[in-house]
Amino acid sequence: MKNLIIDAANDKIVFLIINEKQSYTTTHANSRENFDNFMSLLLSFLKKNKINLDDIKKIFVNQGPGKFSSLRISISVAKAISLSKNIELIGFEKKVLKNRNYGDLLKLDKKNLLIKGLIKPIYSS
């Protein structure tokens, strides 16, 4: 079971595939140019690691707080993939990650402590 984590609420855009045995990650600058190519960057990451969207069981997306453009594009892409591929979508807030340990998301999900379904962005002021 592979899980896709998308986090654009910080200074970097993070794509991460994680399962019980291994993980793959890449980061990109949180910039306008990368938002324009967001889906291409994600698909390149998946292709490089020989992962098909059909292999993904859950998508975790950071809801913020963060910048408007960052959250808008990352949540929109996560929702689109979730709807088109019938993949469970789970939101998380930046504060639940300690030291950006994304593995904690799997533990929090097992305890039903994350937001499922309706994902709303939390914008920085």
PDB file of C-alpha atoms in Angstrom:
ATOM      1  CA  MET A   1       0.000   0.000   0.000  1.00  0.00           C
ATOM      2  CA  LYS A   2       1.541   3.281  -1.135  1.00  0.00           C
ATOM      3  CA  ASN A   3       0.618   6.669   0.264  1.00  0.00           C
ATOM      4  CA  LEU A   4       1.230   9.961  -1.523  1.00  0.00           C
ATOM      5  CA  ILE A   5       1.972  13.016   0.602  1.00  0.00           C
ATOM      6  CA  ILE A   6       1.769  16.488  -0.920  1.00  0.00           C
ATOM      7  CA  ASP A   7       3.003  19.402   1.167  1.00  0.00           C
ATOM      8  CA  ALA A   8       3.254  22.896  -0.315  1.00  0.00           C
ATOM      9  CA  ALA A   9       2.509  24.840   2.868  1.00  0.00           C
ATOM     10  CA  ASN A  10       6.163  25.503   3.657  1.00  0.00           C
ATOM     11  CA  ASP A  11       9.168  26.995   1.853  1.00  0.00           C
ATOM     12  CA  LYS A  12       9.505  23.845  -0.297  1.00  0.00           C
ATOM     13  CA  ILE A  13       7.043  21.742  -2.240  1.00  0.00           C
ATOM     14  CA  VAL A  14       7.392  18.170  -0.982  1.00  0.00           C
ATOM     15  CA  PHE A  15       6.199  15.044  -2.789  1.00  0.00           C
ATOM     16  CA  LEU A  16       6.601  11.839  -0.821  1.00  0.00           C
ATOM     17  CA  ILE A  17       5.615   8.240  -1.406  1.00  0.00           C
ATOM     18  CA  ILE A  18       5.678   6.229   1.776  1.00  0.00           C
ATOM     19  CA  ASN A  19       4.720   2.706   2.750  1.00  0.00           C
ATOM     20  CA  GLU A  20       5.731   0.267   5.452  1.00  0.00           C
ATOM     21  CA  LYS A  21       9.053  -0.664   3.839  1.00  0.00           C
ATOM     22  CA  GLN A  22      10.343   2.310   1.875  1.00  0.00           C
ATOM     23  CA  SER A  23       9.859   5.916   0.926  1.00  0.00           C
ATOM     24  CA  TYR A  24      10.704   8.204  -1.961  1.00  0.00           C
ATOM     25  CA  THR A  25      10.816  11.966  -1.758  1.00  0.00           C
ATOM     26  CA  THR A  26      11.590  15.048  -3.782  1.00  0.00           C
ATOM     27  CA  THR A  27      11.450  18.754  -3.070  1.00  0.00           C
ATOM     28  CA  HIS A  28      11.092  21.835  -5.227  1.00  0.00           C
ATOM     29  CA  ALA A  29      11.220  25.541  -4.520  1.00  0.00           C
ATOM     30  CA  ASN A  30       7.866  26.975  -3.493  1.00  0.00           C
ATOM     31  CA  SER A  31       7.676  29.325  -6.492  1.00  0.00           C
ATOM     32  CA  ARG A  32       5.238  30.583  -9.099  1.00  0.00           C
ATOM     33  CA  GLU A  33       7.096  28.690 -11.843  1.00  0.00           C
ATOM     34  CA  ASN A  34       6.730  25.409  -9.966  1.00  0.00           C
ATOM     35  CA  PHE A  35       3.022  26.028  -9.336  1.00  0.00           C
ATOM     36  CA  ASP A  36       2.549  26.447 -13.082  1.00  0.00           C
ATOM     37  CA  ASN A  37       4.195  23.023 -13.533  1.00  0.00           C
ATOM     38  CA  PHE A  38       2.890  21.383 -10.348  1.00  0.00           C
ATOM     39  CA  MET A  39       1.187  18.402 -12.002  1.00  0.00           C
ATOM     40  CA  SER A  40       4.140  17.799 -14.319  1.00  0.00           C
ATOM     41  CA  LEU A  41       6.522  17.833 -11.349  1.00  0.00           C
ATOM     42  CA  LEU A  42       4.332  15.324  -9.511  1.00  0.00           C
ATOM     43  CA  LEU A  43       3.996  13.003 -12.514  1.00  0.00           C
ATOM     44  CA  SER A  44       7.760  13.161 -13.129  1.00  0.00           C
ATOM     45  CA  PHE A  45       8.383  12.199  -9.509  1.00  0.00           C
ATOM     46  CA  LEU A  46       6.031   9.227  -9.793  1.00  0.00           C
ATOM     47  CA  LYS A  47       7.501   8.117 -13.116  1.00  0.00           C
ATOM     48  CA  LYS A  48      11.075   8.382 -11.841  1.00  0.00           C
ATOM     49  CA  ASN A  49      10.172   6.048  -8.962  1.00  0.00           C
ATOM     50  CA  LYS A  50       8.134   3.705 -11.207  1.00  0.00           C
ATOM     51  CA  ILE A  51       4.875   4.410  -9.377  1.00  0.00           C
ATOM     52  CA  ASN A  52       1.524   4.507 -11.117  1.00  0.00           C
ATOM     53  CA  LEU A  53      -1.366   6.546  -9.717  1.00  0.00           C
ATOM     54  CA  ASP A  54      -3.296   3.272  -9.513  1.00  0.00           C
ATOM     55  CA  ASP A  55      -0.719   2.027  -6.957  1.00  0.00           C
ATOM     56  CA  ILE A  56      -1.649   4.774  -4.480  1.00  0.00           C
ATOM     57  CA  LYS A  57      -4.130   3.970  -1.733  1.00  0.00           C
ATOM     58  CA  LYS A  58      -4.263   7.327   0.091  1.00  0.00           C
ATOM     59  CA  ILE A  59      -3.321  10.923  -0.594  1.00  0.00           C
ATOM     60  CA  PHE A  60      -2.355  13.154   2.329  1.00  0.00           C
ATOM     61  CA  VAL A  61      -2.315  16.900   1.665  1.00  0.00           C
ATOM     62  CA  ASN A  62      -1.167  19.716   3.937  1.00  0.00           C
ATOM     63  CA  GLN A  63      -4.037  22.162   4.523  1.00  0.00           C
ATOM     64  CA  GLY A  64      -1.819  24.821   6.057  1.00  0.00           C
ATOM     65  CA  PRO A  65      -1.536  27.336   7.351  1.00  0.00           C
ATOM     66  CA  GLY A  66       0.280  28.524   4.280  1.00  0.00           C
ATOM     67  CA  LYS A  67       0.241  30.873   1.330  1.00  0.00           C
ATOM     68  CA  PHE A  68      -2.873  31.109  -0.808  1.00  0.00           C
ATOM     69  CA  SER A  69      -1.290  29.948  -4.092  1.00  0.00           C
ATOM     70  CA  SER A  70       0.629  27.114  -2.448  1.00  0.00           C
ATOM     71  CA  LEU A  71      -2.394  25.620  -0.752  1.00  0.00           C
ATOM     72  CA  ARG A  72      -4.771  26.269  -3.622  1.00  0.00           C
ATOM     73  CA  ILE A  73      -2.729  24.344  -6.188  1.00  0.00           C
ATOM     74  CA  SER A  74      -1.687  21.474  -3.912  1.00  0.00           C
ATOM     75  CA  ILE A  75      -5.200  20.854  -2.566  1.00  0.00           C
ATOM     76  CA  SER A  76      -6.746  21.182  -6.044  1.00  0.00           C
ATOM     77  CA  VAL A  77      -4.334  18.648  -7.536  1.00  0.00           C
ATOM     78  CA  ALA A  78      -4.830  16.243  -4.607  1.00  0.00           C
ATOM     79  CA  LYS A  79      -8.630  16.510  -4.921  1.00  0.00           C
ATOM     80  CA  ALA A  80      -8.523  16.003  -8.700  1.00  0.00           C
ATOM     81  CA  ILE A  81      -6.391  12.871  -8.419  1.00  0.00           C
ATOM     82  CA  SER A  82      -8.529  11.585  -5.554  1.00  0.00           C
ATOM     83  CA  LEU A  83     -11.751  12.028  -7.522  1.00  0.00           C
ATOM     84  CA  SER A  84     -10.463  10.714 -10.836  1.00  0.00           C
ATOM     85  CA  LYS A  85      -8.767   7.636  -9.370  1.00  0.00           C
ATOM     86  CA  ASN A  86     -11.107   7.029  -6.412  1.00  0.00           C
ATOM     87  CA  ILE A  87      -8.270   7.396  -3.898  1.00  0.00           C
ATOM     88  CA  GLU A  88      -8.979   8.341  -0.286  1.00  0.00           C
ATOM     89  CA  LEU A  89      -8.054  11.969   0.436  1.00  0.00           C
ATOM     90  CA  ILE A  90      -6.841  12.987   3.890  1.00  0.00           C
ATOM     91  CA  GLY A  91      -5.967  16.486   5.047  1.00  0.00           C
ATOM     92  CA  PHE A  92      -3.559  17.443   7.774  1.00  0.00           C
ATOM     93  CA  GLU A  93      -2.506  20.680   9.386  1.00  0.00           C
ATOM     94  CA  LYS A  94       1.111  21.754   9.564  1.00  0.00           C
ATOM     95  CA  LYS A  95       1.030  21.654  13.371  1.00  0.00           C
ATOM     96  CA  VAL A  96       0.546  17.856  13.530  1.00  0.00           C
ATOM     97  CA  LEU A  97       3.988  17.264  12.026  1.00  0.00           C
ATOM     98  CA  LYS A  98       6.844  17.359  14.451  1.00  0.00           C
ATOM     99  CA  ASN A  99      10.152  18.070  12.663  1.00  0.00           C
ATOM    100  CA  ARG A 100       8.408  17.325   9.359  1.00  0.00           C
ATOM    101  CA  ASN A 101       8.239  13.623  10.174  1.00  0.00           C
ATOM    102  CA  TYR A 102       5.735  12.572   7.524  1.00  0.00           C
ATOM    103  CA  GLY A 103       5.718   8.990   8.820  1.00  0.00           C
ATOM    104  CA  ASP A 104       3.660  10.278  11.748  1.00  0.00           C
ATOM    105  CA  LEU A 105       0.779  10.862   9.336  1.00  0.00           C
ATOM    106  CA  LEU A 106       0.308   7.120   8.928  1.00  0.00           C
ATOM    107  CA  LYS A 107       0.110   6.694  12.706  1.00  0.00           C
ATOM    108  CA  LEU A 108      -2.338   9.588  13.070  1.00  0.00           C
ATOM    109  CA  ASP A 109      -4.453   8.175  10.259  1.00  0.00           C
ATOM    110  CA  LYS A 110      -4.685   4.787  11.968  1.00  0.00           C
ATOM    111  CA  LYS A 111      -6.006   6.603  15.068  1.00  0.00           C
ATOM    112  CA  ASN A 112      -8.521   8.567  12.921  1.00  0.00           C
ATOM    113  CA  LEU A 113      -6.998  11.884  14.031  1.00  0.00           C
ATOM    114  CA  LEU A 114      -6.817  13.452  10.550  1.00  0.00           C
ATOM    115  CA  ILE A 115      -9.436  15.168   8.394  1.00  0.00           C
ATOM    116  CA  LYS A 116     -11.041  13.038   5.712  1.00  0.00           C
ATOM    117  CA  GLY A 117     -13.272  14.105   2.862  1.00  0.00           C
ATOM    118  CA  LEU A 118     -13.810  17.857   3.050  1.00  0.00           C
ATOM    119  CA  ILE A 119     -10.375  19.474   2.858  1.00  0.00           C
ATOM    120  CA  LYS A 120     -10.321  23.201   3.532  1.00  0.00           C
ATOM    121  CA  PRO A 121      -7.221  25.365   3.196  1.00  0.00           C
ATOM    122  CA  ILE A 122      -5.970  27.333   6.189  1.00  0.00           C
ATOM    123  CA  TYR A 123      -4.329  30.478   4.881  1.00  0.00           C
ATOM    124  CA  SER A 124      -1.566  32.393   6.681  1.00  0.00           C
ATOM    125  CA  SER A 125      -2.382  35.933   7.621  1.00  0.00           C
TER     126      SER A 125
END
